[in-house]
CSV table of C-alpha atoms in Angstrom, one decimal:
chain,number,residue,atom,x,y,z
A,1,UNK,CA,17.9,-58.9,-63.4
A,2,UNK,CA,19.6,-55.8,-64.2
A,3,UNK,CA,16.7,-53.7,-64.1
A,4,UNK,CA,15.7,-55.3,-60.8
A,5,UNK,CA,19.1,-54.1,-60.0
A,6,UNK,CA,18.6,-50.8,-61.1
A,7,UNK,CA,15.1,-50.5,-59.3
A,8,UNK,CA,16.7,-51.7,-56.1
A,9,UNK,CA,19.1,-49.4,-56.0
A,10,UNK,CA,17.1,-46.4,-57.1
A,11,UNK,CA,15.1,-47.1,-54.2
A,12,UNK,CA,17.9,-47.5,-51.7
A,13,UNK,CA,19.3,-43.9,-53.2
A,14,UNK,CA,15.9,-42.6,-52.2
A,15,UNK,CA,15.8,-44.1,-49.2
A,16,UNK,CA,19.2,-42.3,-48.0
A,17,UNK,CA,17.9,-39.1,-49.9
A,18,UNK,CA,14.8,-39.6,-47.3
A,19,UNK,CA,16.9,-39.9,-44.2
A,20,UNK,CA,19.0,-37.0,-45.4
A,21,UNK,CA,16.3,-34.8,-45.4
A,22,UNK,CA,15.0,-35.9,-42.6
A,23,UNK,CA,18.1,-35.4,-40.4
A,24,UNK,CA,18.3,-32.1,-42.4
A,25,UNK,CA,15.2,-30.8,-41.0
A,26,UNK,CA,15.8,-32.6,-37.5
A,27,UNK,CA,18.7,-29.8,-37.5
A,28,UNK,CA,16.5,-27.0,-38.7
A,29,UNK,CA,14.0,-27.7,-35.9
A,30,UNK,CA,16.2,-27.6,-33.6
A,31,UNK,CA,17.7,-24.6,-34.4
A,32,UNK,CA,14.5,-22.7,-34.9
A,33,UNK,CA,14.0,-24.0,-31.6
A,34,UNK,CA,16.9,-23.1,-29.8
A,35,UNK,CA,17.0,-19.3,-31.7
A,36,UNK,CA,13.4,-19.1,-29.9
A,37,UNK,CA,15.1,-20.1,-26.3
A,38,UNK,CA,17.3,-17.6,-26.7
A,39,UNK,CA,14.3,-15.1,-27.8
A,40,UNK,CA,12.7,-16.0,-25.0
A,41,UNK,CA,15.4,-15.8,-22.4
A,42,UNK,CA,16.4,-12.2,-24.3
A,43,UNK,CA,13.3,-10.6,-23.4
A,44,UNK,CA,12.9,-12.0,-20.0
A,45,UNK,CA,16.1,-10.6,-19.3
A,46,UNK,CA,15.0,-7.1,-21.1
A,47,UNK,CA,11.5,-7.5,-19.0
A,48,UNK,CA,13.1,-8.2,-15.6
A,49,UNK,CA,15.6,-5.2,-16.3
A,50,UNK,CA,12.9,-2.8,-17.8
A,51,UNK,CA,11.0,-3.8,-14.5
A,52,UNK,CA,13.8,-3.7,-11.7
A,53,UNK,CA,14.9,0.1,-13.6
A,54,UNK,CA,11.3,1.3,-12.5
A,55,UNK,CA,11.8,-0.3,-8.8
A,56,UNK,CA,15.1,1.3,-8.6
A,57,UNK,CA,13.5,4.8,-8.7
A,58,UNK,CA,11.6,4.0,-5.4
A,59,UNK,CA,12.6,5.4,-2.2
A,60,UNK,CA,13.7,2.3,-0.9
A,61,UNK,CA,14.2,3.0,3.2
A,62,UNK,CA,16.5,-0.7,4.4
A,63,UNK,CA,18.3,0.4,7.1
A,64,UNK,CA,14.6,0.7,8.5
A,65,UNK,CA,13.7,-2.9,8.6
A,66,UNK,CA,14.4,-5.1,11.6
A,67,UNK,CA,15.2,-2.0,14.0
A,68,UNK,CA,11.1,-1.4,14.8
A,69,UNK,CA,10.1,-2.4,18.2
A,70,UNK,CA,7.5,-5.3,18.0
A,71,UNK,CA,5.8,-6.8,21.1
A,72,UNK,CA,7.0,-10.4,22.4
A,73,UNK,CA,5.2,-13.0,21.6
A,74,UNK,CA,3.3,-11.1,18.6
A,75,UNK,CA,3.1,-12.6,15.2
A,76,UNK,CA,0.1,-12.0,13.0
A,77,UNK,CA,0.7,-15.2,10.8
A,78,UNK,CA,-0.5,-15.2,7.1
A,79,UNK,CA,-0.7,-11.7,6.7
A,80,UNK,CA,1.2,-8.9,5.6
A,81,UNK,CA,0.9,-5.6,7.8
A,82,UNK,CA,2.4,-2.3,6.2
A,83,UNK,CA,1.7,1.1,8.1
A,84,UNK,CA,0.7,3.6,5.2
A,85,UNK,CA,1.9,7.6,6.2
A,86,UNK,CA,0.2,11.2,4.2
A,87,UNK,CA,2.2,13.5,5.1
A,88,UNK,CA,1.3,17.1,4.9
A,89,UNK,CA,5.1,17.6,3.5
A,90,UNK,CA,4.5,20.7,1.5
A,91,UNK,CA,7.3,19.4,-1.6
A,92,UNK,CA,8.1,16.1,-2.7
A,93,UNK,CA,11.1,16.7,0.1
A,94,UNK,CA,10.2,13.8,2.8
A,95,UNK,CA,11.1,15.3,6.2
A,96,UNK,CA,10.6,14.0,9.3
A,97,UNK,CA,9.3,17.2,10.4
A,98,UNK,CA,6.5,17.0,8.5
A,99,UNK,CA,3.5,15.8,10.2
A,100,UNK,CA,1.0,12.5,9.5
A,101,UNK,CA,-2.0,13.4,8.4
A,102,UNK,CA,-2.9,10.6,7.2
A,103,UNK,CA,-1.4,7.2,9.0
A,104,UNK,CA,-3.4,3.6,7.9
A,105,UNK,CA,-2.8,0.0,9.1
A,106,UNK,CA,-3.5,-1.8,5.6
A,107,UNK,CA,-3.4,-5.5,6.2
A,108,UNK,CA,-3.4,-8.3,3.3
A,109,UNK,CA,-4.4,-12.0,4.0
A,110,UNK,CA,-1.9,-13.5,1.7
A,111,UNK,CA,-4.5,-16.3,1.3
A,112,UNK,CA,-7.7,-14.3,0.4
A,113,UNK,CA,-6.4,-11.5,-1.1
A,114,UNK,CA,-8.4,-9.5,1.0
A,115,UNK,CA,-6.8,-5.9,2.8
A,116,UNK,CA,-8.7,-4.6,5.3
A,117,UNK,CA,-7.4,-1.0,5.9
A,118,UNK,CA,-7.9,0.9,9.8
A,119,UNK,CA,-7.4,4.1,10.2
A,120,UNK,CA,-5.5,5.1,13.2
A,121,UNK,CA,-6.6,8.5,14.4
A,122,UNK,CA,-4.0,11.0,14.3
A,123,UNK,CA,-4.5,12.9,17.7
A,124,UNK,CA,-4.5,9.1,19.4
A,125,UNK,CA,-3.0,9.7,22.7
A,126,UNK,CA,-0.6,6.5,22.6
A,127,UNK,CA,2.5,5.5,24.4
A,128,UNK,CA,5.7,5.9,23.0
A,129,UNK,CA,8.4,5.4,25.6
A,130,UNK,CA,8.2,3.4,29.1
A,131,UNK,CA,4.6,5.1,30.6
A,132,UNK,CA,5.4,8.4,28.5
A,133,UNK,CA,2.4,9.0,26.3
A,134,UNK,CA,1.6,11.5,23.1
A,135,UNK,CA,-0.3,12.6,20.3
A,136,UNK,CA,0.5,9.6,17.3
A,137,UNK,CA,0.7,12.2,14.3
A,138,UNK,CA,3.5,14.5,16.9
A,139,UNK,CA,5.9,11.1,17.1
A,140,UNK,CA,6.2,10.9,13.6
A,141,UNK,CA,7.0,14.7,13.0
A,142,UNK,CA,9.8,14.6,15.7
A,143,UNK,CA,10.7,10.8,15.2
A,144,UNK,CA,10.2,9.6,11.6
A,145,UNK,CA,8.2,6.4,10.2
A,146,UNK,CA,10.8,4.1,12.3
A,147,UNK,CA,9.4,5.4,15.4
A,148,UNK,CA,5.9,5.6,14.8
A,149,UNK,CA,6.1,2.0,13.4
A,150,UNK,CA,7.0,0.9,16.7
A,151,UNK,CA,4.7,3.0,18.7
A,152,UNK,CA,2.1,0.8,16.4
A,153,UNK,CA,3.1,-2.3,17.8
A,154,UNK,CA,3.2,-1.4,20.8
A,155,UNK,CA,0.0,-0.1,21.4
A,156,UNK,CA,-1.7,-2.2,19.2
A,157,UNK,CA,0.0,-5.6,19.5
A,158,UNK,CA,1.0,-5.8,15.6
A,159,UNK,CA,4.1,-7.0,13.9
A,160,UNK,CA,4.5,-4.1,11.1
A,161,UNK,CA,8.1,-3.9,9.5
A,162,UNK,CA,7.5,-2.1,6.8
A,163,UNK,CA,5.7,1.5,5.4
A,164,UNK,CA,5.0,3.2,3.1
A,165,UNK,CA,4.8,7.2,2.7
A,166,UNK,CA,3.3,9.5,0.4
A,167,UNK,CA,3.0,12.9,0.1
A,168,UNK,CA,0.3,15.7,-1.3
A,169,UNK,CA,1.0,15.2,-4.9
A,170,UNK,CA,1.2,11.1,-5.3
A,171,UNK,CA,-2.5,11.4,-4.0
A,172,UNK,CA,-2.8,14.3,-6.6
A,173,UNK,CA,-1.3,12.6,-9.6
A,174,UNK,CA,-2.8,9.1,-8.5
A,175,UNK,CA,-6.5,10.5,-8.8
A,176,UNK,CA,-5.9,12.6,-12.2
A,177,UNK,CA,-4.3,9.3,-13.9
A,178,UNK,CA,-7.5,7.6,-12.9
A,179,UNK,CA,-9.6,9.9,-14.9
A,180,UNK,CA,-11.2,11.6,-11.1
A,181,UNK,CA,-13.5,9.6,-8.8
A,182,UNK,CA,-16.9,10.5,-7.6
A,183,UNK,CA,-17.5,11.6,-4.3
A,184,UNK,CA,-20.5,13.0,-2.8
A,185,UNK,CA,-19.3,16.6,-1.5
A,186,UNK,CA,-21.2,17.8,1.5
A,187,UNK,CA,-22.9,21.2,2.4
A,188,UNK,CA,-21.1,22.0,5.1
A,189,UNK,CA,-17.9,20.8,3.2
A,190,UNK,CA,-18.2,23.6,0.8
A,191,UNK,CA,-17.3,26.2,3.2
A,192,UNK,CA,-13.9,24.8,3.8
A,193,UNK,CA,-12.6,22.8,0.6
A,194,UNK,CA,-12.1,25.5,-2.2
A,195,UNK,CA,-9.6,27.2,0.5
A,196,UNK,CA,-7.8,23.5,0.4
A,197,UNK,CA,-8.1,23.5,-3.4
A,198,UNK,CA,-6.2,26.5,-3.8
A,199,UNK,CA,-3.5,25.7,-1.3
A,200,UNK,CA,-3.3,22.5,-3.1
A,201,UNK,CA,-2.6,23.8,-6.4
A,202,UNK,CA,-0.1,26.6,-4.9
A,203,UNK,CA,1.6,23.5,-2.8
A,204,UNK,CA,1.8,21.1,-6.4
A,205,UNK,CA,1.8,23.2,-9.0
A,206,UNK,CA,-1.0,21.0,-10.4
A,207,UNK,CA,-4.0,22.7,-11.9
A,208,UNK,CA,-7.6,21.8,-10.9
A,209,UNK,CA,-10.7,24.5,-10.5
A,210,UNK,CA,-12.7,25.3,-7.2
A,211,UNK,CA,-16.2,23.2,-6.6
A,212,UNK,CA,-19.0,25.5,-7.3
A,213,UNK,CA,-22.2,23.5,-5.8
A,214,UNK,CA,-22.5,20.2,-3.2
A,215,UNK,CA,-24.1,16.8,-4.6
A,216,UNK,CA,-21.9,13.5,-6.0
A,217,UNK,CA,-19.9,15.0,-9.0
A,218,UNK,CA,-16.1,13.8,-10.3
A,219,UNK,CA,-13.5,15.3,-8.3
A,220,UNK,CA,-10.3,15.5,-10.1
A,221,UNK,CA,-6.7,14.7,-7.7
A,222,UNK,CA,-6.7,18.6,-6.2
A,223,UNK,CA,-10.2,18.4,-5.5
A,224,UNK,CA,-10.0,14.7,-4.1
A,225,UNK,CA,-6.9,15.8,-2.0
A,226,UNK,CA,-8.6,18.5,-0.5
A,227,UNK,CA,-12.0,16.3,-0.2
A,228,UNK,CA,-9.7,14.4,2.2
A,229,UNK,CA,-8.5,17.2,4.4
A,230,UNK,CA,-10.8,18.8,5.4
A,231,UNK,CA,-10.4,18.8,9.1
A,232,UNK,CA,-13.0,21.4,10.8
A,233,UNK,CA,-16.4,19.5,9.0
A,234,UNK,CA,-16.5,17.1,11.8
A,235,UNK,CA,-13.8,15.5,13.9
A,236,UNK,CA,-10.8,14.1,13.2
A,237,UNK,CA,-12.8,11.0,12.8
A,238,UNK,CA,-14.6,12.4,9.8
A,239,UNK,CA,-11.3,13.2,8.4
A,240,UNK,CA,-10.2,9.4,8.8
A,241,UNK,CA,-13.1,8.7,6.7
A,242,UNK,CA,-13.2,11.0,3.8
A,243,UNK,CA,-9.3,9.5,3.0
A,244,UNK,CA,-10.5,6.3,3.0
A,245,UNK,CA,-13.2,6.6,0.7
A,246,UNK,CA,-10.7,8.3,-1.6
A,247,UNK,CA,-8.1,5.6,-1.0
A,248,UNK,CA,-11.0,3.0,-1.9
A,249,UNK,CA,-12.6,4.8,-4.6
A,250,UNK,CA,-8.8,5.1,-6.5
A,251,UNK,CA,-8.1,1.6,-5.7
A,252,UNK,CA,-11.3,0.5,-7.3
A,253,UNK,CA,-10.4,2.3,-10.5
A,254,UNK,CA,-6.8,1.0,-10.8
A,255,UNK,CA,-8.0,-2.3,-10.3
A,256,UNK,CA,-9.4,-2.3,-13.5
A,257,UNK,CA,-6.3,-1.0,-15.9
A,258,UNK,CA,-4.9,-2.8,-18.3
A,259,UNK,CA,-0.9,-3.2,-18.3
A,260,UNK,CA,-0.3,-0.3,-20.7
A,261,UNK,CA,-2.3,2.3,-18.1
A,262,UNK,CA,-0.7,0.5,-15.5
A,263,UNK,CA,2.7,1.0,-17.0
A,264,UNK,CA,2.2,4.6,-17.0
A,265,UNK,CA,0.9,5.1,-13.8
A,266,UNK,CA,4.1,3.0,-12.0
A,267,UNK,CA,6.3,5.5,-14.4
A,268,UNK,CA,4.6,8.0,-12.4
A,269,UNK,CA,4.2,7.6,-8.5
A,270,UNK,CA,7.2,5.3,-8.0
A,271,UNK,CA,9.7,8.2,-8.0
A,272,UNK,CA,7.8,10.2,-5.3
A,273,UNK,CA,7.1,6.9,-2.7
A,274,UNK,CA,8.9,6.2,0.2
A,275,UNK,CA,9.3,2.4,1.5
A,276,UNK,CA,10.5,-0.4,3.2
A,277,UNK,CA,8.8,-2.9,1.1
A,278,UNK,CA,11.7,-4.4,-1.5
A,279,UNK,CA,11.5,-4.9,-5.2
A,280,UNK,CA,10.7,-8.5,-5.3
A,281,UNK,CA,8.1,-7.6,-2.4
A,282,UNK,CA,6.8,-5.4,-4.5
A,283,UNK,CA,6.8,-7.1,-7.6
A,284,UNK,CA,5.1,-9.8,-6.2
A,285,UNK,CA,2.3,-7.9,-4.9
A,286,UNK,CA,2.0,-6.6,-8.5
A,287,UNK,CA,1.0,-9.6,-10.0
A,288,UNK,CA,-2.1,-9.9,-7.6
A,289,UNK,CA,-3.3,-6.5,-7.6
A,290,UNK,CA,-6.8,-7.9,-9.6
A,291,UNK,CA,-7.1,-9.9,-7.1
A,292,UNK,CA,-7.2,-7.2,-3.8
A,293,UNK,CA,-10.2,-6.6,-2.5
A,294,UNK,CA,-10.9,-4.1,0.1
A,295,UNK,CA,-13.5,-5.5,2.3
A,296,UNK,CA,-13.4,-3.9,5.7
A,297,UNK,CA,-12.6,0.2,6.5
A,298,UNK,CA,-12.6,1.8,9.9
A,299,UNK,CA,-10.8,3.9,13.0
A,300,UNK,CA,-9.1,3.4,15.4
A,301,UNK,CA,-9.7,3.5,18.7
A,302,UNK,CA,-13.1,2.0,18.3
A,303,UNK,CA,-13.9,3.3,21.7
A,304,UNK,CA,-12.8,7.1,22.7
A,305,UNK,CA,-12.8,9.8,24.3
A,306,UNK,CA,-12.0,13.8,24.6
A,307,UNK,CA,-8.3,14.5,27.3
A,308,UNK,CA,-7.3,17.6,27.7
A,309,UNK,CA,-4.4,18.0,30.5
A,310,UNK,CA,-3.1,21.6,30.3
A,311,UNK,CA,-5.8,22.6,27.4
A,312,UNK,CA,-3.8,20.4,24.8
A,313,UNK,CA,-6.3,17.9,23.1
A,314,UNK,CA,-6.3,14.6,22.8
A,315,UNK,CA,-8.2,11.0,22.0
A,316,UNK,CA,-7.6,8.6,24.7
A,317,UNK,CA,-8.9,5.3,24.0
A,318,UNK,CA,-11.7,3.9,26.3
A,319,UNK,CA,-9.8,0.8,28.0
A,320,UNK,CA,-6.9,0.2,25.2
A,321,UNK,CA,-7.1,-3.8,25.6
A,322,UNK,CA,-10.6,-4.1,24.8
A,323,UNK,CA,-9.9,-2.0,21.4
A,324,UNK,CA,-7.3,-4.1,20.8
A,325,UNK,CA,-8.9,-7.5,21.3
A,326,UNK,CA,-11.6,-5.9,18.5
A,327,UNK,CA,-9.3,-5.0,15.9
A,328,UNK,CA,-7.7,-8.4,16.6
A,329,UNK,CA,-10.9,-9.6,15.4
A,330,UNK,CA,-11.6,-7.6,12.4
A,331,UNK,CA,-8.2,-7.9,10.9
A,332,UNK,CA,-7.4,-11.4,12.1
A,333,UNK,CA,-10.4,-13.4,12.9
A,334,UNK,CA,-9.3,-13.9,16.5
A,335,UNK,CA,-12.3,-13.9,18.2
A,336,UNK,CA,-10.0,-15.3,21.5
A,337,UNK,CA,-7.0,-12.9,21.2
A,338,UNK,CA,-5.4,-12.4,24.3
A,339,UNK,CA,-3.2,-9.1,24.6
A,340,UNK,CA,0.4,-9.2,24.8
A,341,UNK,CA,1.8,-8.1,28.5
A,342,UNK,CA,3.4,-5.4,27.2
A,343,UNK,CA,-0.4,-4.1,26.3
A,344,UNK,CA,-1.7,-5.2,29.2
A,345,UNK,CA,0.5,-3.1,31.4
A,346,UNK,CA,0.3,0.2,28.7
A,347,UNK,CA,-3.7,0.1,28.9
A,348,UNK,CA,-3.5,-0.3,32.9
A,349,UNK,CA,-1.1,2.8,32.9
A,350,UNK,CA,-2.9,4.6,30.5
A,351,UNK,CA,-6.3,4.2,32.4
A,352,UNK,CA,-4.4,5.2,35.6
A,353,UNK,CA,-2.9,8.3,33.8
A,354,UNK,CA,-6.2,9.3,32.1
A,355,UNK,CA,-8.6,8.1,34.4
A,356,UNK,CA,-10.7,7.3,31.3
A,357,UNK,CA,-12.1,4.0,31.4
């Protein structure tokens, strides 16, 4: 009996010594735990603040949104609509005397993913005020991006709110950091875009090298930048064109960065961009960028031609509604749109003023 004792009670002792343990590693675990929700929560924190820091250096332009003009009735549902200004500014000083050289519709179906990106020509003879009519790329020199936003909408029946501008060197850097892109240079190109090199380089301070022959070859940022200026092989149509094969040709290349190159390259441009869009716009955009896909690139006005009252030139659009119903139905799908009577009456007037039909 008093060994059965004994044996019961050694295993009772054991028992306890068990639980003890248990309970004792119970408390471990949950410490380990908790130590890694607080890990966890740290760098979160140390991410979001690391990530907000590089937002903060962005131009960020507030006291633009909501006062842009926008067409009653408009609202192009499910996408996101940003007008995209190059300006010819000659530092990375943004002034609203400098022109528009380049000024770009880029529209994102937030289901898709896909941007489509239109070109809106720059010597577009547009309306501006009540039946008062100019050059597009002349309202943003004396206006600003607000202005030109809203002569957008106007005359094209969109609902932008928000831009963004860059100037000769983001293109510049953007390019390099990409390692160059490859862009068949024309003959007759030749004669004009070692001039634009070198008044790149002067303009930047970046270095680059003239082209010495025509063919595909790898331009580098200077080279690209001046690829896209060229205004006198051409029209100002041609022009339209060349920047948007270097916009899509850069795009394609960023695309396919890992986060570390990526990293380096939002270290870079975000200091010299100008926007409306906010940080947890643009952080949100971000996340999707592998999924963008550029799938449609054109001008605007589809349908043109020459006006020159008092020898200044222009590009009237031929019947402004019917351009409008077809860029309605490349950006949108609307194969029905009916204009908004605010574009009704501007293409009437503008027919009446121009006589172009």
């Amino acid at each position: 009996m008093d060994k059965e004792y004994e044996y019961e009670g050694i295993k009772r002792r054991k028992k306890k010594t068990k639980k003890k343990k248990k309970n004792k590693f119970l408390k471990i675990l949950v410490r380990i735990i908790l130590l890694l929700v607080i890990l966890i929560v740290v760098m979160v924190g140390v991410l979001i603040g690391y990530v907000f820091n590089k937002l903060s250096k962005v131009d960020y332009q507030e006291e633009i949104i909501g006062n842009v003009e926008i067409n009653e009735g408009v609202e192009n549902e499910g996408y996101l609509n940003v007008a995209l200004f190059g300006i010819d500014a000659r530092s990375n000083e943004y002034d609203k005397n400098s022109g528009s050289d380049t000024i770009m519709i880029v529209s994102l179906n937030k289901k898709t993913k896909d941007v489509k990106m239109v070109s809106v020509y720059r010597d577009s003879y547009l309306c501006y005020e009540d039946n008062q009519y100019t050059k597009l790329t002349d309202i943003y020199r004396k206006y600003g991006p607000e202005k030109t936003i809203s002569v957008l909408n106007r005359n094209l029946d969109l609902d932008i709110s928000e831009y963004v501008t860059v100037n000769f060197e983001v293109v510049a850097d953007v390019v390099n950091y990409v390692g160059g892109i490859e862009i068949d240079v024309g003959k007759a190109d030749m004669q004009w875009i070692n001039g634009y090199i070198q008044e790149n380089i002067q303009v930047t301070g970046i270095k680059s090298s003239n082209i010495k022959k025509a063919g595909k070859q790898n331009l580098d940022g200077i080279q690209a930048l001046a690829y896209a200026r060229i205004r006198y092989v051409g029209t100002d149509i041609n022009r339209a064109e060349r920047q948007r094969e270097v916009l899509m040709k850069t795009f394609d290349k960023v695309k396919k960065m890992n986060a570390v190159k990526l990293n380096g390259l939002v270290d870079k441009v975000l200091p010299k961009v100008k926007t409306t869009i906010s940080t947890s716009e643009i952080l949100g955009l971000a996340t999707g960028i592998t999924q963008y896909n550029i799938t449609t690139s054109e001008g605007f006005p589809y349908k043109w031609a020459d006006y020159e009252p008092a020898g200044v030139y222009y590009l009237a659009p031929r019947n402004l509604e019917e351009n409008v119903v077809k860029l309605h139905q490349e950006l949108f799908s609307e194969e029905d749109y009916k204009v908004s009577s605010t574009l009704q009456k501007i293409s009437d007037n503008l027919m009446n003023k121009t006589g172009i039909k």
